[in-house]
PDB file of C-alpha atoms in Angstrom:
ATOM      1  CA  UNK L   1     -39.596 -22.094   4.210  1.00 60.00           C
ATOM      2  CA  UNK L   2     -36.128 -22.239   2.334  1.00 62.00           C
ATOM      3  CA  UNK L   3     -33.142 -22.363   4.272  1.00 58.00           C
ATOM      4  CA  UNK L   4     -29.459 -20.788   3.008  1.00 52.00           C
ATOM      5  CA  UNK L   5     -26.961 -23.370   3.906  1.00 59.00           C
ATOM      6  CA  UNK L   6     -24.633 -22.225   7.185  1.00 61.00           C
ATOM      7  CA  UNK L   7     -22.014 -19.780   5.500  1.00 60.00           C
ATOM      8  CA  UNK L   8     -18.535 -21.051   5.025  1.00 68.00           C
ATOM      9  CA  UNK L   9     -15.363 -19.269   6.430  1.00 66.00           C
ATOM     10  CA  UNK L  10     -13.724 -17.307   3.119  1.00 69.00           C
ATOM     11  CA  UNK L  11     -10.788 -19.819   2.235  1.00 72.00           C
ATOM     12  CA  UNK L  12      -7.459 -19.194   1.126  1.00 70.00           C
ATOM     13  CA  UNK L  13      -6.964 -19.430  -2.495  1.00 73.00           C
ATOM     14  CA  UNK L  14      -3.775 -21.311  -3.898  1.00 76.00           C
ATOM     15  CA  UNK L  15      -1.854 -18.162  -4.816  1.00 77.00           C
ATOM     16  CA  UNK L  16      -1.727 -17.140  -1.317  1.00 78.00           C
ATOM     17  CA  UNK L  17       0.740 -20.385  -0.522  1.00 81.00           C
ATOM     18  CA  UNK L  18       2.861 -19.200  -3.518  1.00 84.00           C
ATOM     19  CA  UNK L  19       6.482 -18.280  -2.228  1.00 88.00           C
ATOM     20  CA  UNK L  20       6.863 -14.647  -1.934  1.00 91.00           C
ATOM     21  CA  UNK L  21       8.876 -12.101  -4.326  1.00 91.00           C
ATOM     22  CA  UNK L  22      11.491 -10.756  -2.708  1.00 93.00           C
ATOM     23  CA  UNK L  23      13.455  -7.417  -3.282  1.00 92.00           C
ATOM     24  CA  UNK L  24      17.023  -7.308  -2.385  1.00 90.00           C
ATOM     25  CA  UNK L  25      19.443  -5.272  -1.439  1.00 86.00           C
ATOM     26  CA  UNK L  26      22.938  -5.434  -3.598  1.00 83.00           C
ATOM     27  CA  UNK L  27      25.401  -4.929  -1.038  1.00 80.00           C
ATOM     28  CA  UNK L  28      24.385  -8.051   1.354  1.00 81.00           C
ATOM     29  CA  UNK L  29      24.772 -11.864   1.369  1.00 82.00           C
ATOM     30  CA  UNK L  30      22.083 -13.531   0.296  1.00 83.00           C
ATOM     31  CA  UNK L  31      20.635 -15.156   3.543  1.00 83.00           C
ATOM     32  CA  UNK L  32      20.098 -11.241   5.182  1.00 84.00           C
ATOM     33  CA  UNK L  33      19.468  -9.311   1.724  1.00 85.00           C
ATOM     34  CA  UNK L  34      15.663  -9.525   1.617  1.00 89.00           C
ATOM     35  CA  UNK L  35      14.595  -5.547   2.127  1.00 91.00           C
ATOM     36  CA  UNK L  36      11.156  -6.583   0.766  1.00 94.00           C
ATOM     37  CA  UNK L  37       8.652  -9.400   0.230  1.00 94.00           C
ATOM     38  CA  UNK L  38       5.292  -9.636  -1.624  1.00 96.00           C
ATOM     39  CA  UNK L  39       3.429 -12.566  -1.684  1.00 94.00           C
ATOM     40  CA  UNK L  40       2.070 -13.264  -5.620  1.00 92.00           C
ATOM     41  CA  UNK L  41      -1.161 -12.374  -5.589  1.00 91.00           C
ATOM     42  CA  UNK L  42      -2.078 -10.456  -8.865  1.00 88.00           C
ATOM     43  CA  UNK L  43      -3.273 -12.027 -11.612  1.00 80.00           C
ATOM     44  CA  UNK L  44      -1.159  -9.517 -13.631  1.00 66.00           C
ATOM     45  CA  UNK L  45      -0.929  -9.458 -17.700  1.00 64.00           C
ATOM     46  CA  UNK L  46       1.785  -8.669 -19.807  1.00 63.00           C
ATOM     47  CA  UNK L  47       0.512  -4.713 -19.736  1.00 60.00           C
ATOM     48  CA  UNK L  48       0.660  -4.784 -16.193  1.00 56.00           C
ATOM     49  CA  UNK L  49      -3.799  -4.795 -16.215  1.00 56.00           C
ATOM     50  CA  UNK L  50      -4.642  -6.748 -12.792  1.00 53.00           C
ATOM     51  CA  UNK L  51      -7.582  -8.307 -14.819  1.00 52.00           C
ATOM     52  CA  UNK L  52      -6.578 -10.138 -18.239  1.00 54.00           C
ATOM     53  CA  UNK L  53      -7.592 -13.333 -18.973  1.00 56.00           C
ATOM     54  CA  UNK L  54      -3.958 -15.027 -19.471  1.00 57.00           C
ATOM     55  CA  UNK L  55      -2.763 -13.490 -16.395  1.00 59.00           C
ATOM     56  CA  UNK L  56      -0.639 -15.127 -14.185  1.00 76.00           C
ATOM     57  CA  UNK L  57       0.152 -15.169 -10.380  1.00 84.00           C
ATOM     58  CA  UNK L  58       2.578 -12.224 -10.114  1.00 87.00           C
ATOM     59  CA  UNK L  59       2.979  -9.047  -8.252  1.00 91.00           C
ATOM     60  CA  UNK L  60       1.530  -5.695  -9.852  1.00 90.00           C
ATOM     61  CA  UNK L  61       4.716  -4.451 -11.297  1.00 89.00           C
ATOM     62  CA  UNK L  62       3.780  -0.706 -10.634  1.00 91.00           C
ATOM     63  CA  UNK L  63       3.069  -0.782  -6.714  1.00 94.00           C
ATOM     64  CA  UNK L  64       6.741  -2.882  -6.398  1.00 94.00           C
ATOM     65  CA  UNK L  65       8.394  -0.107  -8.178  1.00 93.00           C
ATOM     66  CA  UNK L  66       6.779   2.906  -6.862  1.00 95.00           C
ATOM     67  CA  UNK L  67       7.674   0.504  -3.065  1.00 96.00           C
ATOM     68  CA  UNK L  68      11.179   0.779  -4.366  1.00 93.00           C
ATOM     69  CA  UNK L  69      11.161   4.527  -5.166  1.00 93.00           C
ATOM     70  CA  UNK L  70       9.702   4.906  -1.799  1.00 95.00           C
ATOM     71  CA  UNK L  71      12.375   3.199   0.234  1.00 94.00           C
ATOM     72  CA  UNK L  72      15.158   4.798  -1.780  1.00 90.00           C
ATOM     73  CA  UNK L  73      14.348   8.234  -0.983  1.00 90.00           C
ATOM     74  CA  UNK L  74      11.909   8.808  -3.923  1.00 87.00           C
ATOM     75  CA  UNK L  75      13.939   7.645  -6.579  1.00 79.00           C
ATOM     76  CA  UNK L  76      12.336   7.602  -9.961  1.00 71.00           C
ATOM     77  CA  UNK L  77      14.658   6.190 -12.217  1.00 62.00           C
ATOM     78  CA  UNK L  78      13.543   3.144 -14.002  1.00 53.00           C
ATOM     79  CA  UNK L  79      17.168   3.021 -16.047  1.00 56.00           C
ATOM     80  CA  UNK L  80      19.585  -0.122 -15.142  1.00 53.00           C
ATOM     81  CA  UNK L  81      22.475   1.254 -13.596  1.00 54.00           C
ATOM     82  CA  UNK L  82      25.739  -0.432 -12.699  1.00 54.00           C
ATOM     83  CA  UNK L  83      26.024  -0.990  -8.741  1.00 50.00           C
ATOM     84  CA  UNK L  84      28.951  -0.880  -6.570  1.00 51.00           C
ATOM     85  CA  UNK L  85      29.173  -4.305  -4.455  1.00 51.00           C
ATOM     86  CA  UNK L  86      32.117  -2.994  -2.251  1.00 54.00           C
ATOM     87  CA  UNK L  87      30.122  -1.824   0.573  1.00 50.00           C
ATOM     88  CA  UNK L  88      33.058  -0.237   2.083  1.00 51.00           C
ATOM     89  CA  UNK L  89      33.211   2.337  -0.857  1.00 49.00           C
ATOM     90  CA  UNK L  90      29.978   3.103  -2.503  1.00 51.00           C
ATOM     91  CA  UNK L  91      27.188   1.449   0.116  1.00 60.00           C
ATOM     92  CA  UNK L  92      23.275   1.376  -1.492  1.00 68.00           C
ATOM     93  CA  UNK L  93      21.628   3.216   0.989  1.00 80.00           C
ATOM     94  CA  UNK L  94      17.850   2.894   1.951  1.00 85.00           C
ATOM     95  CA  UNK L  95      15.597   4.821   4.185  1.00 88.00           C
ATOM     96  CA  UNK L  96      14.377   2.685   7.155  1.00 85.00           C
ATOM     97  CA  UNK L  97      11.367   4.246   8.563  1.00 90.00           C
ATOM     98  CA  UNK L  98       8.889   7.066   7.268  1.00 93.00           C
ATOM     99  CA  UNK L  99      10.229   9.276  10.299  1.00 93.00           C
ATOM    100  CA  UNK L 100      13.105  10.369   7.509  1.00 92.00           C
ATOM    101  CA  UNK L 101      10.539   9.914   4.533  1.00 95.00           C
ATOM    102  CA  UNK L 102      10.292  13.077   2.441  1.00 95.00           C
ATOM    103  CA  UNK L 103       6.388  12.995   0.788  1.00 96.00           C
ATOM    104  CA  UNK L 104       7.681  13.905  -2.878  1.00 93.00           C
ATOM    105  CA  UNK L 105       5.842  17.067  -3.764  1.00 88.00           C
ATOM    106  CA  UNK L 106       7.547  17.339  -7.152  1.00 84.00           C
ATOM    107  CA  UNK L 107       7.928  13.552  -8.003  1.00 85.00           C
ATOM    108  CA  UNK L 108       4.607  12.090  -7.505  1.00 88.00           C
ATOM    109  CA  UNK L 109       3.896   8.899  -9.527  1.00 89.00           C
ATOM    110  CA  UNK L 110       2.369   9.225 -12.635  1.00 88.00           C
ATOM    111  CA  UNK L 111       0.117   6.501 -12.048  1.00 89.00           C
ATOM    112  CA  UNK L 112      -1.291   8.024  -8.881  1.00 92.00           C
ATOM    113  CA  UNK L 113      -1.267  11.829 -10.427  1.00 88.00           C
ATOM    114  CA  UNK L 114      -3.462   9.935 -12.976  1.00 87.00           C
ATOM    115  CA  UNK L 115      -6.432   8.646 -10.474  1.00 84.00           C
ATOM    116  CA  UNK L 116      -6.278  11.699  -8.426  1.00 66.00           C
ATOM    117  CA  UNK L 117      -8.343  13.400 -10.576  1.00 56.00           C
ATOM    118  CA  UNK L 118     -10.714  10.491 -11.531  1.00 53.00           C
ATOM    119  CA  UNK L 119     -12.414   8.850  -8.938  1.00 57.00           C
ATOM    120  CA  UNK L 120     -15.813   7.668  -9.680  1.00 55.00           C
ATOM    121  CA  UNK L 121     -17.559   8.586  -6.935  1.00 54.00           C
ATOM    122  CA  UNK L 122     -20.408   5.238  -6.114  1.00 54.00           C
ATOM    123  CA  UNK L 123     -24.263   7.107  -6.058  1.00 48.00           C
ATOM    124  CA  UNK L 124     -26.639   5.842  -3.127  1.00 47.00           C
ATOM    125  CA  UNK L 125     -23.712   4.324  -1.091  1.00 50.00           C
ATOM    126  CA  UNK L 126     -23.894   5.709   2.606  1.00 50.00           C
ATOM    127  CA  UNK L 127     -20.951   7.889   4.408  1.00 64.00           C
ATOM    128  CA  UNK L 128     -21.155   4.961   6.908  1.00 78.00           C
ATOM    129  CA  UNK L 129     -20.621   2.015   4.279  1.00 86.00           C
ATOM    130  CA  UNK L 130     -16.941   0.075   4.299  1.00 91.00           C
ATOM    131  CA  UNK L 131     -14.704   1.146   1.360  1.00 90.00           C
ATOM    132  CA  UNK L 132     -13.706  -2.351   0.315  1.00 92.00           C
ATOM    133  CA  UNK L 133     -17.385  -4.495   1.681  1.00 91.00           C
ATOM    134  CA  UNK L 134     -20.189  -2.122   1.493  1.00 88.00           C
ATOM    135  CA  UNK L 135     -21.253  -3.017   4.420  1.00 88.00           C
ATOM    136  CA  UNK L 136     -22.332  -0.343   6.911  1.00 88.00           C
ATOM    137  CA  UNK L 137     -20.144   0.266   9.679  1.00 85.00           C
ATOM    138  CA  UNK L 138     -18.736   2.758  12.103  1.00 82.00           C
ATOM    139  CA  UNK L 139     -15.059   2.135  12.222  1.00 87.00           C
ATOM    140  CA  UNK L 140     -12.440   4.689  11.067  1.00 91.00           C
ATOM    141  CA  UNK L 141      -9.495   4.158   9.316  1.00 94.00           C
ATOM    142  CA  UNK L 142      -6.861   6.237   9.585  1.00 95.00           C
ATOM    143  CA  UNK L 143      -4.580   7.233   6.346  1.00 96.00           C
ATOM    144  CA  UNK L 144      -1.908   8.975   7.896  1.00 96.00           C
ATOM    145  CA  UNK L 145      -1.748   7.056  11.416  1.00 96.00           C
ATOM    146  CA  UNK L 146      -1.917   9.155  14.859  1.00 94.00           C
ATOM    147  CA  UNK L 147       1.582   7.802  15.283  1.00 95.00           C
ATOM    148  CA  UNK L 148       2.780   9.676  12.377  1.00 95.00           C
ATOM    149  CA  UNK L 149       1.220  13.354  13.621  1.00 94.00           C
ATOM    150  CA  UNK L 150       4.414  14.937  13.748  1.00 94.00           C
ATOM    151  CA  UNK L 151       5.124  13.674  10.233  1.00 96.00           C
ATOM    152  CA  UNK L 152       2.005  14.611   9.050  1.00 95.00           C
ATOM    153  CA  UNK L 153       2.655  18.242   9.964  1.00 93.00           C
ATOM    154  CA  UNK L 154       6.030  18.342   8.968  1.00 94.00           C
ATOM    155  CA  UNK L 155       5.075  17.416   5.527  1.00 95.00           C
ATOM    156  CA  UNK L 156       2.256  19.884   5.538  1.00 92.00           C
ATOM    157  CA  UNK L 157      -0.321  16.842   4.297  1.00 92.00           C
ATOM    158  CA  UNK L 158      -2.979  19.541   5.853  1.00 90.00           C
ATOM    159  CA  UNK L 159      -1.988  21.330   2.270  1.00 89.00           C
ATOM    160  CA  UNK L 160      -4.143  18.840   0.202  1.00 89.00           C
ATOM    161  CA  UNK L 161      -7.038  18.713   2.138  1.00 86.00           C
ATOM    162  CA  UNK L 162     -10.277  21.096   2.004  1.00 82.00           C
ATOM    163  CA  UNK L 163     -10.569  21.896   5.879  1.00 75.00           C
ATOM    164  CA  UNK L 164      -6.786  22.383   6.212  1.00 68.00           C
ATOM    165  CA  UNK L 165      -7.093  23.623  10.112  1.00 70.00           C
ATOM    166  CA  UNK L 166      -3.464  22.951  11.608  1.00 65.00           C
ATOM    167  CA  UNK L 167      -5.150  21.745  15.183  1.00 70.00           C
ATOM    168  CA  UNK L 168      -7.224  18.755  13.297  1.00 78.00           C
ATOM    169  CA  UNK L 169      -3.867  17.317  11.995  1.00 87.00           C
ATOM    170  CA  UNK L 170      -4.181  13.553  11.458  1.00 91.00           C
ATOM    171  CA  UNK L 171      -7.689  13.757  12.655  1.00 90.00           C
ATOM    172  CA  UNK L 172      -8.962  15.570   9.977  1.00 90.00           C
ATOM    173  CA  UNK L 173     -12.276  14.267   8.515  1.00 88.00           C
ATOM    174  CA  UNK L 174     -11.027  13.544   5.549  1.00 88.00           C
ATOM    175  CA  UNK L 175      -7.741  11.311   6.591  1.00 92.00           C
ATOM    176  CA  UNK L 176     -10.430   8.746   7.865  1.00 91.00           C
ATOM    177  CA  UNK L 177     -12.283   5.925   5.684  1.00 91.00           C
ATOM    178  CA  UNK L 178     -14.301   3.069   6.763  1.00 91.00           C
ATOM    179  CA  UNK L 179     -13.686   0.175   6.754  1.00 94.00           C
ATOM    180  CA  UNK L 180     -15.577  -3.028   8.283  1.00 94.00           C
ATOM    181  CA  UNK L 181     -13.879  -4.126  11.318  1.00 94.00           C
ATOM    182  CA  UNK L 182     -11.775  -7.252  10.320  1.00 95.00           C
ATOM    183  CA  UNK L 183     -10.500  -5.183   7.432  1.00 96.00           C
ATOM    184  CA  UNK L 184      -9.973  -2.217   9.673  1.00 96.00           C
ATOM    185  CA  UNK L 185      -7.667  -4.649  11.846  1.00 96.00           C
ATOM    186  CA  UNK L 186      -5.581  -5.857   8.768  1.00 97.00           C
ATOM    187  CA  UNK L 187      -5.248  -2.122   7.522  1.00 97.00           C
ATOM    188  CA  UNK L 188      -3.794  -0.728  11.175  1.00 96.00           C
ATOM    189  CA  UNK L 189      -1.018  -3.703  10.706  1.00 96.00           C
ATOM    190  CA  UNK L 190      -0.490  -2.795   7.647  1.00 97.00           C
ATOM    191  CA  UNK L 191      -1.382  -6.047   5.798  1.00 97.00           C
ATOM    192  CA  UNK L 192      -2.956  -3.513   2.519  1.00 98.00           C
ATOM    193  CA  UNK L 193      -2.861  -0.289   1.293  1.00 97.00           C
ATOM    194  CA  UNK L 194      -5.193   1.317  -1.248  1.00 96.00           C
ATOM    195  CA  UNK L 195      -3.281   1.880  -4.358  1.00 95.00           C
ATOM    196  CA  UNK L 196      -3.943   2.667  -7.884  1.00 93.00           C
ATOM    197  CA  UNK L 197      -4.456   0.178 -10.588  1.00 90.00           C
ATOM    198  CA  UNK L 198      -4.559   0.037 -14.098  1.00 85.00           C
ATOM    199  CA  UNK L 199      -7.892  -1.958 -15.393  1.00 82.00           C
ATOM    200  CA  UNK L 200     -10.300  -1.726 -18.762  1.00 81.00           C
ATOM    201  CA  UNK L 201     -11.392   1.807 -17.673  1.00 81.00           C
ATOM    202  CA  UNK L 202      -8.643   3.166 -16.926  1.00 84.00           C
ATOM    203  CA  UNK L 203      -6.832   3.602 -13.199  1.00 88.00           C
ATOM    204  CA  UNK L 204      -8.991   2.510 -10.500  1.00 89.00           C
ATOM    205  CA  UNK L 205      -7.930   2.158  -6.715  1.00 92.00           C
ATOM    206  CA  UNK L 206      -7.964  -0.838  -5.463  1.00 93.00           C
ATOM    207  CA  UNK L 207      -6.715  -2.360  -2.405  1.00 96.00           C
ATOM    208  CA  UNK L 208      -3.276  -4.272  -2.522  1.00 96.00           C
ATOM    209  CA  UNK L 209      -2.240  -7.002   0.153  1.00 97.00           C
ATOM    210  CA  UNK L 210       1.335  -6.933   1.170  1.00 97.00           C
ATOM    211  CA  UNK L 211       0.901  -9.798   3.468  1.00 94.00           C
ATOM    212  CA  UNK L 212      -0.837 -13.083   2.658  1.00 92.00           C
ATOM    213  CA  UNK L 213      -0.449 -14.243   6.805  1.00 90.00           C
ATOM    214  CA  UNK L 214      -2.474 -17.150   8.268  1.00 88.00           C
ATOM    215  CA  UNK L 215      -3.107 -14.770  11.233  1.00 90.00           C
ATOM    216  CA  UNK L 216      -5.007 -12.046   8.748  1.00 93.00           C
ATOM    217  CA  UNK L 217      -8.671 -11.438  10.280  1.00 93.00           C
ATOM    218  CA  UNK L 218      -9.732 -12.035   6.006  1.00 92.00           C
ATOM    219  CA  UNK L 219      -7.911 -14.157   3.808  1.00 91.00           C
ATOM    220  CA  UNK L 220      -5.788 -12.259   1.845  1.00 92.00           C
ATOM    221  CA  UNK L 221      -7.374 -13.176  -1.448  1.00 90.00           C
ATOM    222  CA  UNK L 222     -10.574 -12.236  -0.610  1.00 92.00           C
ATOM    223  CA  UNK L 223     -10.498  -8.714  -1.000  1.00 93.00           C
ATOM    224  CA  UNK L 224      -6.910  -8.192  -3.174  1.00 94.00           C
ATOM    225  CA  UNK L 225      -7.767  -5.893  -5.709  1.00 92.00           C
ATOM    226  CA  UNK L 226     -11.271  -5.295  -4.969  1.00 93.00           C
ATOM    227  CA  UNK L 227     -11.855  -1.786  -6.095  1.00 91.00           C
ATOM    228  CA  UNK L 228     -12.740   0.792  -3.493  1.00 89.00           C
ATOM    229  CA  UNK L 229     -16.406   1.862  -3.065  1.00 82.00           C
ATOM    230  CA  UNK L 230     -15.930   5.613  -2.821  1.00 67.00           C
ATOM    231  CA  UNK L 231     -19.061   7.369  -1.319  1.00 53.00           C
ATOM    232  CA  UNK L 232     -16.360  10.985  -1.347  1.00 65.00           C
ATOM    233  CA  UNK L 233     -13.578  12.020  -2.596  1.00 71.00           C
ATOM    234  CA  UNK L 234     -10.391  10.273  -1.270  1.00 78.00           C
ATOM    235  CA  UNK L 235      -7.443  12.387  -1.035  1.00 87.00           C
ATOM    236  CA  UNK L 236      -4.760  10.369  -3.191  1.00 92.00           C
ATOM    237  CA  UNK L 237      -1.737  12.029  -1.929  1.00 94.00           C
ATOM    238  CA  UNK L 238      -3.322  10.768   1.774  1.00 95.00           C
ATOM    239  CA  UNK L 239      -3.118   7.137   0.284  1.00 95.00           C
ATOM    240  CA  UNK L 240       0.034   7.422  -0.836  1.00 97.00           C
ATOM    241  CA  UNK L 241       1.501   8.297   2.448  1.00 97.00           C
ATOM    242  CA  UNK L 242      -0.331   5.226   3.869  1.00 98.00           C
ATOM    243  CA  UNK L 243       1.345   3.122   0.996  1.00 98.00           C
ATOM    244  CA  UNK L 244       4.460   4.240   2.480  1.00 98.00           C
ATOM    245  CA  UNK L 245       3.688   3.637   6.009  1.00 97.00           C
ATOM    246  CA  UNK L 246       2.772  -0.009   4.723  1.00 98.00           C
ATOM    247  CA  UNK L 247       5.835  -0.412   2.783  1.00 97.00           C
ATOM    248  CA  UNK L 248       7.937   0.592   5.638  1.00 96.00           C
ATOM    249  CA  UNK L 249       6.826  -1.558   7.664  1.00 95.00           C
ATOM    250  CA  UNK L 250       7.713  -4.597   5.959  1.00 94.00           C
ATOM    251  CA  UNK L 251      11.162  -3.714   6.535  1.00 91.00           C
ATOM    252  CA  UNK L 252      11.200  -4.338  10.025  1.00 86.00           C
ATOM    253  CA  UNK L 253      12.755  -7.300   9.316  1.00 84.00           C
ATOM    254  CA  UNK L 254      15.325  -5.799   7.290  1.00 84.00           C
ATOM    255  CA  UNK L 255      16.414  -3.293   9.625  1.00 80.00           C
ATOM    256  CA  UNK L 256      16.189  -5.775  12.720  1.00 77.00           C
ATOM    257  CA  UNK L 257      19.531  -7.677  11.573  1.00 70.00           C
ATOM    258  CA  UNK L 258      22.341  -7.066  13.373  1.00 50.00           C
ATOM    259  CA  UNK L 259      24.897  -5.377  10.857  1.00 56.00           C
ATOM    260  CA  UNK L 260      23.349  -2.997   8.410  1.00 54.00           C
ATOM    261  CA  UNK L 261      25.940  -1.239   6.292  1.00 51.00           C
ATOM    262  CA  UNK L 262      23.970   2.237   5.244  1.00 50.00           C
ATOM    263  CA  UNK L 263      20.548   3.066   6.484  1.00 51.00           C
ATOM    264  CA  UNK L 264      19.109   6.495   6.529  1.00 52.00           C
ATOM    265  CA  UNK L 265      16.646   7.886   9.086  1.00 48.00           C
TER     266      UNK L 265
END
């Protein structure tokens, strides 16, 4: 009888050892300015496609800019603009938690507008089977997290989905994926969002790793940009809010420091 070989732990690929990129904020010294970091781990190409053949290790320019938009109240100005560095006069402001995050009814990426109405939806998969794996399993992934109910409501997120009963709130049927459990435990602390992603075909999602930590339950690289396995339709505008929940929580760090000149709930 032939025997597979013991399988080996997934390892960590090179990229995710690559120093981080960091986003900073103008009006601080250098040593506290980091607002946020994203470890390189896109092979990205000079059209910003996740799967070229010259790519290099990057970060997908379109999820760090729509992160940026996010954290500056949904900004969507790409234009260079002069800043003021006197903090006392003109501060940069940012908003520090997704309590005070508007969702931005009007000013909704383009890139995510464009895979909302696109999603491929994968024939013979089960309701049961793990977005990212394919593996069966029983564990639920929030979008929107029960921590966030009031936001949810305030927001009206019920609005884009197709049993919009104000008493299911966050529980909804549809604001739940699965997802295997190690990947379910990365996703509740935030260490990925689904987001879209431009490839051969056209914008696919895909999941995105914001953290590339030696304490993830899967090495980072093993399921960056894997494309989702969609079994239903996911609402986008529910994975957008979770990109946001995921980009606001890598500024914890940020926000931590003692002094922070302007910072808006």
């Amino acid at each position: 009888m032939y025997l597979k070989q013991p399988r080996r732990a997934a390892r960590v690929a090179p990229q995710c050892t690559i120093p981080p990129i960091i986003i900073r904020h103008p009006n601080y010294a250098h040593h506290e300015s980091a607002l946020l970091s994203f470890p390189p781990l896109d092979g990205v190409t000079d059209h910003d496609e996740t799967d070229g053949p010259n790519a290099a290790w990057r970060v997908h320019y379109s999820t760090v800019q729509t992160a940026c938009q996010i954290i500056t109240g949904n900004n969507p100005s790409r234009e260079e603009s002069p800043v003021a560095l006197d903090p006392v006069q003109a501060p940069f402001d940012v908003l520090f938690s997704m309590e005070g995050w508007q969702f931005p009814y009007s000013l909704f990426p383009s890139a995510w507008a464009a895979v909302s109405g696109s999603q491929p939806v994968e024939a013979g998969q089960k309701h049961s089977s793990c977005i990212l794996s394919g593996s069966l399993t029983k564990a639920n992934a929030h979008l929107v997290p029960r921590a966030m109910s009031s936001w949810f409501r305030y927001n009206n997120m019920g609005s884009y989905l197709s049993d919009c009963r104000p008493d299911l709130g966050t529980d909804n049927l549809e604001n739940m994926q699965q997802l295997r459990g190690d990947l379910l435990k990365d996703f509740d602390e935030r260490a990925f969002a689904i987001v879209p992603k431009l490839s051969r075909d056209g914008y696919r999602l895909a999941s995105h790793y914001v953290s590339a930590a030696d304490d993830l339950s899967c090495p980072a690289n093993v399921f960056h940009n894997r494309m989702s396995q969609q079994v239903q339709r996911i609402p986008v505008e529910l994975l957008y809010a979770r990109f946001a929940c995921t980009i606001f929580g890598l500024l914890e760090r940020f926000t931590s420091q003692a002094t922070r000149l302007e910072l808006r709930q």
